[in-house]
Tab-separated table of C-alpha atoms and ligand atoms in Angstrom:
chain	number	residue	atom	x	y	z
A	1	UNK	CA	16.382	15.313	4.561
A	2	UNK	CA	13.427	12.975	5.032
A	3	UNK	CA	12.812	9.425	3.894
A	4	UNK	CA	9.603	7.382	3.995
A	5	UNK	CA	10.054	3.884	5.410
A	6	UNK	CA	6.743	3.406	7.229
A	7	UNK	CA	3.471	5.362	7.345
A	8	UNK	CA	4.422	6.276	10.919
A	9	UNK	CA	7.212	8.479	9.577
A	10	UNK	CA	4.421	10.987	8.909
A	11	UNK	CA	2.376	12.403	11.791
A	12	UNK	CA	-1.417	12.458	11.477
A	13	UNK	CA	-1.213	16.222	10.769
A	14	UNK	CA	1.397	15.684	8.049
A	15	UNK	CA	-0.720	12.932	6.545
A	16	UNK	CA	-3.710	15.270	6.477
A	17	UNK	CA	-1.640	17.961	4.766
A	18	UNK	CA	-0.368	15.442	2.253
A	19	UNK	CA	-3.912	14.309	1.465
A	20	UNK	CA	-5.110	17.913	1.134
A	21	UNK	CA	-2.287	18.457	-1.327
A	22	UNK	CA	-3.209	15.265	-3.230
A	23	UNK	CA	-6.845	16.422	-3.481
A	24	UNK	CA	-5.688	19.823	-4.756
A	25	UNK	CA	-3.501	18.102	-7.363
A	26	UNK	CA	-6.550	16.071	-8.423
A	27	UNK	CA	-8.602	19.264	-8.892
A	28	UNK	CA	-5.882	21.481	-10.419
A	29	UNK	CA	-3.375	19.269	-12.254
A	30	UNK	CA	-2.134	22.127	-14.467
A	31	UNK	CA	-0.951	24.075	-11.432
A	32	UNK	CA	1.547	21.291	-10.656
A	33	UNK	CA	2.634	20.406	-14.197
A	34	UNK	CA	6.056	22.072	-13.851
A	35	UNK	CA	6.608	21.784	-10.114
A	36	UNK	CA	9.435	19.257	-10.588
A	37	UNK	CA	11.009	20.646	-13.759
A	38	UNK	CA	14.678	19.638	-13.705
A	39	UNK	CA	14.160	17.022	-10.958
A	40	UNK	CA	14.745	13.320	-11.438
A	41	UNK	CA	13.253	10.263	-9.739
A	42	UNK	CA	15.059	6.914	-9.691
A	43	UNK	CA	12.939	3.772	-9.397
A	44	UNK	CA	15.047	0.899	-8.038
A	45	UNK	CA	12.849	-2.174	-8.213
A	46	UNK	CA	14.467	-5.459	-7.168
A	47	UNK	CA	11.053	-7.160	-7.236
A	48	UNK	CA	8.233	-7.224	-9.837
A	49	UNK	CA	5.723	-4.381	-9.919
A	50	UNK	CA	3.317	-2.830	-12.365
A	51	UNK	CA	1.303	-0.289	-10.420
A	52	UNK	CA	3.747	1.000	-7.897
A	53	UNK	CA	6.636	1.602	-10.290
A	54	UNK	CA	4.546	3.021	-13.102
A	55	UNK	CA	2.525	5.067	-10.638
A	56	UNK	CA	5.734	6.632	-9.276
A	57	UNK	CA	6.973	7.298	-12.789
A	58	UNK	CA	3.641	8.785	-13.898
A	59	UNK	CA	3.595	10.907	-10.733
A	60	UNK	CA	7.042	12.372	-11.440
A	61	UNK	CA	6.232	12.955	-15.124
A	62	UNK	CA	2.948	14.684	-14.200
A	63	UNK	CA	5.069	17.066	-12.130
A	64	UNK	CA	7.344	17.833	-15.077
A	65	UNK	CA	10.245	15.738	-13.772
A	66	UNK	CA	12.092	12.855	-15.391
A	67	UNK	CA	12.658	9.242	-14.323
A	68	UNK	CA	15.262	6.529	-14.619
A	69	UNK	CA	15.755	3.151	-12.992
A	70	UNK	CA	15.515	-0.604	-13.265
A	71	UNK	CA	12.614	-2.987	-12.859
A	72	UNK	CA	14.294	-6.218	-11.768
A	73	UNK	CA	17.306	-7.265	-9.755
A	74	UNK	CA	18.580	-9.252	-12.771
A	75	UNK	CA	18.956	-6.104	-14.824
A	76	UNK	CA	20.903	-4.256	-12.100
A	77	UNK	CA	24.352	-4.725	-10.619
A	78	UNK	CA	22.715	-6.604	-7.732
A	79	UNK	CA	23.158	-9.624	-10.016
A	80	UNK	CA	26.927	-8.991	-9.801
A	81	UNK	CA	26.765	-8.834	-6.020
A	82	UNK	CA	26.537	-5.086	-5.426
A	83	UNK	CA	25.028	-4.087	-2.058
A	84	UNK	CA	22.020	-1.748	-1.805
A	85	UNK	CA	24.242	0.694	0.092
A	86	UNK	CA	26.648	0.974	-2.818
A	87	UNK	CA	23.834	1.149	-5.354
A	88	UNK	CA	22.152	4.030	-3.546
A	89	UNK	CA	25.431	5.968	-3.252
A	90	UNK	CA	25.799	5.663	-7.011
A	91	UNK	CA	22.170	6.530	-7.742
A	92	UNK	CA	22.421	9.605	-5.494
A	93	UNK	CA	24.707	11.052	-8.198
A	94	UNK	CA	22.030	10.576	-10.875
A	95	UNK	CA	18.736	11.485	-9.197
A	96	UNK	CA	17.119	13.808	-6.643
A	97	UNK	CA	14.819	11.232	-5.007
A	98	UNK	CA	14.365	7.486	-5.232
A	99	UNK	CA	11.730	4.805	-4.703
A	100	UNK	CA	13.036	1.349	-3.811
A	101	UNK	CA	11.258	-2.010	-3.749
A	102	UNK	CA	13.169	-4.983	-2.401
A	103	UNK	CA	12.315	-8.577	-1.418
A	104	UNK	CA	14.296	-8.248	1.838
A	105	UNK	CA	12.658	-6.536	4.795
A	106	UNK	CA	14.661	-3.457	5.779
A	107	UNK	CA	16.644	-3.044	2.537
A	108	UNK	CA	15.253	0.459	1.801
A	109	UNK	CA	16.061	1.397	5.408
A	110	UNK	CA	19.681	0.308	4.918
A	111	UNK	CA	19.784	2.386	1.726
A	112	UNK	CA	18.348	5.443	3.499
A	113	UNK	CA	21.133	5.340	6.086
A	114	UNK	CA	23.820	6.112	3.504
A	115	UNK	CA	21.762	8.006	0.936
A	116	UNK	CA	22.198	11.667	0.152
A	117	UNK	CA	18.738	11.807	-1.516
A	118	UNK	CA	15.308	10.972	-0.015
A	119	UNK	CA	14.516	7.241	-0.190
A	120	UNK	CA	10.927	6.004	-0.373
A	121	UNK	CA	10.171	2.424	0.622
A	122	UNK	CA	8.082	1.083	-2.267
A	123	UNK	CA	7.581	-2.287	-0.522
A	124	UNK	CA	10.113	-4.315	1.467
A	125	UNK	CA	9.418	-8.049	1.566
A	126	UNK	CA	6.466	-8.944	3.789
A	127	UNK	CA	7.058	-5.876	5.964
A	128	UNK	CA	5.722	-2.437	4.900
A	129	UNK	CA	4.380	-0.605	1.868
A	130	UNK	CA	3.808	2.984	3.005
A	131	UNK	CA	2.926	4.528	-0.366
A	132	UNK	CA	0.181	1.948	-0.852
A	133	UNK	CA	-1.086	3.113	2.537
A	134	UNK	CA	-1.048	6.762	1.426
A	135	UNK	CA	-3.060	5.592	-1.585
A	136	UNK	CA	-5.492	3.650	0.599
A	137	UNK	CA	-5.956	6.511	3.075
A	138	UNK	CA	-6.516	9.031	0.295
A	139	UNK	CA	-9.076	6.700	-1.318
A	140	UNK	CA	-10.886	6.206	1.979
A	141	UNK	CA	-10.893	9.902	2.850
A	142	UNK	CA	-11.954	10.992	-0.639
A	143	UNK	CA	-14.716	8.413	-1.113
A	144	UNK	CA	-15.961	7.978	2.466
A	145	UNK	CA	-15.431	11.568	3.537
A	146	UNK	CA	-13.769	10.566	6.795
A	147	UNK	CA	-10.937	8.556	8.317
A	148	UNK	CA	-12.525	7.848	11.688
A	149	UNK	CA	-15.414	5.749	13.008
A	150	UNK	CA	-15.037	3.005	10.457
A	151	UNK	CA	-15.376	-0.760	10.717
A	152	UNK	CA	-12.774	-2.155	8.379
A	153	UNK	CA	-12.529	-5.745	7.184
A	154	UNK	CA	-9.089	-6.875	6.060
A	155	UNK	CA	-9.343	-10.136	4.168
A	156	UNK	CA	-6.928	-12.667	2.721
A	157	UNK	CA	-3.221	-12.999	3.340
A	158	UNK	CA	-2.807	-10.956	6.499
A	159	UNK	CA	0.449	-12.713	7.353
A	160	UNK	CA	2.572	-11.809	4.357
A	161	UNK	CA	0.530	-8.873	3.006
A	162	UNK	CA	2.696	-5.826	3.611
A	163	UNK	CA	-0.067	-3.457	2.488
A	164	UNK	CA	-2.211	-4.725	5.366
A	165	UNK	CA	0.577	-4.229	7.920
A	166	UNK	CA	1.174	-0.646	6.822
A	167	UNK	CA	-2.530	0.162	6.674
A	168	UNK	CA	-3.183	-1.133	10.202
A	169	UNK	CA	-0.181	0.842	11.477
A	170	UNK	CA	-1.564	4.033	9.972
A	171	UNK	CA	-5.233	3.581	10.874
A	172	UNK	CA	-4.828	2.834	14.587
A	173	UNK	CA	-4.074	6.556	15.026
A	174	UNK	CA	-7.650	7.587	14.122
A	175	UNK	CA	-10.587	7.422	16.541
A	176	UNK	CA	-13.385	4.888	16.389
A	177	UNK	CA	-11.602	2.433	14.098
A	178	UNK	CA	-12.525	-1.223	14.479
A	179	UNK	CA	-10.937	-4.051	12.518
A	180	UNK	CA	-12.343	-7.391	11.496
A	181	UNK	CA	-9.405	-9.530	10.435
A	182	UNK	CA	-10.609	-12.196	8.021
A	183	UNK	CA	-8.115	-14.913	7.184
A	184	UNK	CA	-7.482	-18.629	7.315
A	185	UNK	CA	-5.708	-19.760	10.493
A	186	UNK	CA	-2.341	-20.055	8.674
A	187	UNK	CA	-2.476	-16.500	7.294
A	188	UNK	CA	-3.417	-14.533	10.425
A	189	UNK	CA	-1.682	-11.184	11.076
A	190	UNK	CA	1.807	-11.524	12.586
A	191	UNK	CA	2.019	-11.360	16.400
A	192	UNK	CA	3.837	-8.024	16.288
A	193	UNK	CA	0.855	-6.419	14.557
A	194	UNK	CA	-1.672	-8.026	16.932
A	195	UNK	CA	0.262	-7.252	20.128
A	196	UNK	CA	2.468	-4.239	19.464
A	197	UNK	CA	0.113	-2.335	17.188
A	198	UNK	CA	-3.520	-3.350	17.796
A	199	UNK	CA	-3.485	-4.321	21.473
A	200	UNK	CA	-0.883	-1.711	22.422
A	201	UNK	CA	-3.147	1.012	20.994
A	202	UNK	CA	-6.308	-0.571	22.446
A	203	UNK	CA	-7.891	-0.806	19.047
A	204	UNK	CA	-10.859	-3.191	18.966
A	205	UNK	CA	-10.480	-6.101	16.562
A	206	UNK	CA	-11.945	-9.523	15.883
A	207	UNK	CA	-10.386	-12.378	13.976
A	208	UNK	CA	-12.760	-14.465	11.872
A	209	UNK	CA	-12.381	-17.089	9.187
A	210	UNK	CA	-15.615	-16.658	7.203
A	211	UNK	CA	-15.968	-13.565	5.025
A	212	UNK	CA	-19.769	-13.959	5.084
A	213	UNK	CA	-19.806	-13.423	8.861
A	214	UNK	CA	-18.056	-10.069	8.567
A	215	UNK	CA	-19.662	-8.548	5.465
A	216	UNK	CA	-22.900	-7.145	6.966
A	217	UNK	CA	-21.087	-4.946	9.500
A	218	UNK	CA	-18.339	-3.442	7.321
A	219	UNK	CA	-17.889	0.143	6.114
A	220	UNK	CA	-14.934	-0.989	4.077
A	221	UNK	CA	-13.593	-4.308	2.840
A	222	UNK	CA	-9.884	-4.467	1.958
A	223	UNK	CA	-9.249	-7.613	-0.090
A	224	UNK	CA	-5.755	-8.959	-0.653
A	225	UNK	CA	-4.046	-11.551	-2.818
A	226	UNK	CA	-2.401	-14.601	-1.264
A	227	UNK	CA	1.290	-13.654	-1.541
A	228	UNK	CA	2.562	-16.599	-3.594
A	229	UNK	CA	6.182	-15.379	-3.646
A	230	UNK	CA	6.483	-15.445	0.157
A	231	UNK	CA	5.367	-19.071	0.631
A	232	UNK	CA	7.927	-21.696	1.471
A	233	UNK	CA	6.186	-24.393	-0.538
A	234	UNK	CA	3.856	-24.487	-3.541
A	235	UNK	CA	1.465	-26.967	-1.855
A	236	UNK	CA	0.529	-24.515	0.919
A	237	UNK	CA	-0.017	-21.754	-1.620
A	238	UNK	CA	-2.282	-23.927	-3.770
A	239	UNK	CA	-4.320	-24.876	-0.698
A	240	UNK	CA	-4.754	-21.219	0.347
A	241	UNK	CA	-5.015	-19.328	-2.919
A	242	UNK	CA	-8.769	-19.576	-3.496
A	243	UNK	CA	-9.794	-19.500	0.144
A	244	UNK	CA	-11.744	-16.275	-0.450
A	245	UNK	CA	-13.594	-15.281	-3.580
A	246	UNK	CA	-15.729	-12.158	-3.307
A	247	UNK	CA	-18.561	-12.491	-5.804
A	248	UNK	CA	-21.931	-10.876	-6.512
A	249	UNK	CA	-23.773	-13.180	-4.121
A	250	UNK	CA	-21.465	-12.261	-1.232
A	251	UNK	CA	-21.743	-8.550	-2.082
A	252	UNK	CA	-25.483	-8.863	-1.385
A	253	UNK	CA	-24.655	-9.480	2.272
A	254	UNK	CA	-22.863	-6.120	2.505
A	255	UNK	CA	-24.373	-2.684	3.128
A	256	UNK	CA	-25.118	-0.264	0.270
A	257	UNK	CA	-22.179	2.017	1.176
A	258	UNK	CA	-19.489	-0.573	1.854
A	259	UNK	CA	-16.445	0.161	-0.289
A	260	UNK	CA	-14.287	-2.633	-1.675
A	261	UNK	CA	-10.582	-1.803	-1.890
A	262	UNK	CA	-7.712	-3.973	-3.137
A	263	UNK	CA	-4.072	-2.923	-3.597
A	264	UNK	CA	-3.995	-5.057	-6.778
A	265	UNK	CA	-2.849	-7.183	-8.555
A	266	UNK	CA	-6.003	-9.278	-8.231
A	267	UNK	CA	-5.791	-12.997	-8.856
A	268	UNK	CA	-9.045	-14.841	-8.031
A	269	UNK	CA	-10.070	-13.198	-4.784
A	270	UNK	CA	-12.538	-10.787	-6.417
A	271	UNK	CA	-14.702	-12.159	-9.220
A	272	UNK	CA	-14.679	-9.844	-12.252
A	273	UNK	CA	-18.485	-9.573	-11.992
A	274	UNK	CA	-17.947	-7.409	-8.878
A	275	UNK	CA	-16.121	-4.761	-10.971
A	276	UNK	CA	-19.490	-3.386	-12.158
A	277	UNK	CA	-20.735	-2.885	-8.597
A	278	UNK	CA	-20.648	0.813	-7.620
A	279	UNK	CA	-19.083	-0.209	-4.306
A	280	UNK	CA	-15.992	-1.597	-6.098
A	281	UNK	CA	-13.359	1.136	-5.672
A	282	UNK	CA	-10.126	-0.691	-6.534
A	283	UNK	CA	-9.560	0.896	-9.916
A	284	UNK	CA	-10.324	4.383	-8.566
A	285	UNK	CA	-7.772	3.553	-5.870
A	286	UNK	CA	-5.072	3.227	-8.568
A	287	UNK	CA	-5.772	6.791	-9.742
A	288	UNK	CA	-5.603	8.080	-6.163
A	289	UNK	CA	-2.203	6.358	-5.947
A	290	UNK	CA	-0.792	8.729	-8.551
A	291	UNK	CA	-2.068	11.825	-6.701
A	292	UNK	CA	-0.746	10.469	-3.398
A	293	UNK	CA	2.718	9.854	-4.879
A	294	UNK	CA	2.766	13.291	-6.526
A	295	UNK	CA	2.005	14.855	-3.146
A	296	UNK	CA	4.685	12.720	-1.490
A	297	UNK	CA	7.380	13.615	-4.024
A	298	UNK	CA	6.639	17.333	-3.571
A	299	UNK	CA	6.664	16.979	0.208
A	300	UNK	CA	9.961	15.062	0.404
A	301	UNK	CA	11.635	17.423	-2.072
A	302	UNK	CA	10.342	20.396	-0.064
A	303	UNK	CA	8.708	21.951	-3.117
A	304	UNK	CA	5.788	24.292	-2.439
A	305	UNK	CA	3.445	25.267	-5.248
A	306	UNK	CA	1.640	28.569	-4.715
B	1	NCD	C1	0.948	-4.908	-3.430
B	1	NCD	C2	2.394	-5.196	-3.028
B	1	NCD	O1	3.277	-5.129	-3.870
B	1	NCD	O2	2.569	-5.486	-1.867
B	1	NCD	N1	0.842	-4.437	-4.735
B	1	NCD	C3	0.969	-3.104	-4.958
B	1	NCD	O3	1.991	-2.510	-4.714
B	1	NCD	N2	-0.124	-2.461	-5.384
B	1	NCD	C4	0.036	-6.027	-3.181
B	1	NCD	C5	0.344	-7.356	-3.792
B	1	NCD	O4	1.334	-7.529	-4.493
B	1	NCD	O5	-0.470	-8.260	-3.567
């Protein structure tokens, strides 16, 4: 039985297969409409979510399966003091696969150690968010036509942004990737990403503060929200929250093929006027997220559709 805790749980070949499957699902949805008949997905969300939870649920329903779960810790027995290990043992009796989001780093990993069904990490604290990465990779591959030889700008909260950590982890395995890390001093990527992932894999990267300096050289700009819920005090958040605002004027500094991605939710970091720009891909990215999760569910359940 396989779980998905980090994008590195899938080899590059497996990732390619998963993306081929996702693209086939996109082209032939009817072929997959009953692939998960009789199967059930549990969504255990101890932290708020719109996209990820609904995307998982839509993915399972598109495959003919059913879903059950909870969308906040308050509405689960966690509020009575139940451990994630006990919860997952119980849920294993009700479902065939589960997606878990938790504010504590490592909680889905703890669950996977005692689970008798596949567990998918749907975001653990400021750590990892592998299914957002599958979404991001599928978006990049589908819209750019390649995963290699890209200069990628990651902008915003690179310290607490788990989507950024997972994406860097996954992308360092492709050739010709260069990162420009754009953040205020206080929100730079954690040392373990800089040293153990980027430097250890000899991946070229630069760290800059001004978005304007990076824009002209990027193939892809990945914007992120300042992660309010991970700040220790409100004052620091307020000081940081509008540090970057991508607007029409800034988009003029970028090349004609630069894609703008964002895991969403957006707060102020992308002005709504940018939504009309053909380079804005963040809503398409949401749709790719459903195909990516459908492909993942099929893969982890070992279901092959002929
Ligand atoms: C991201 C997350 O939860 O980390 N959202 C998502 O799943 N699409 C990004 C964020 O909350 O800023």
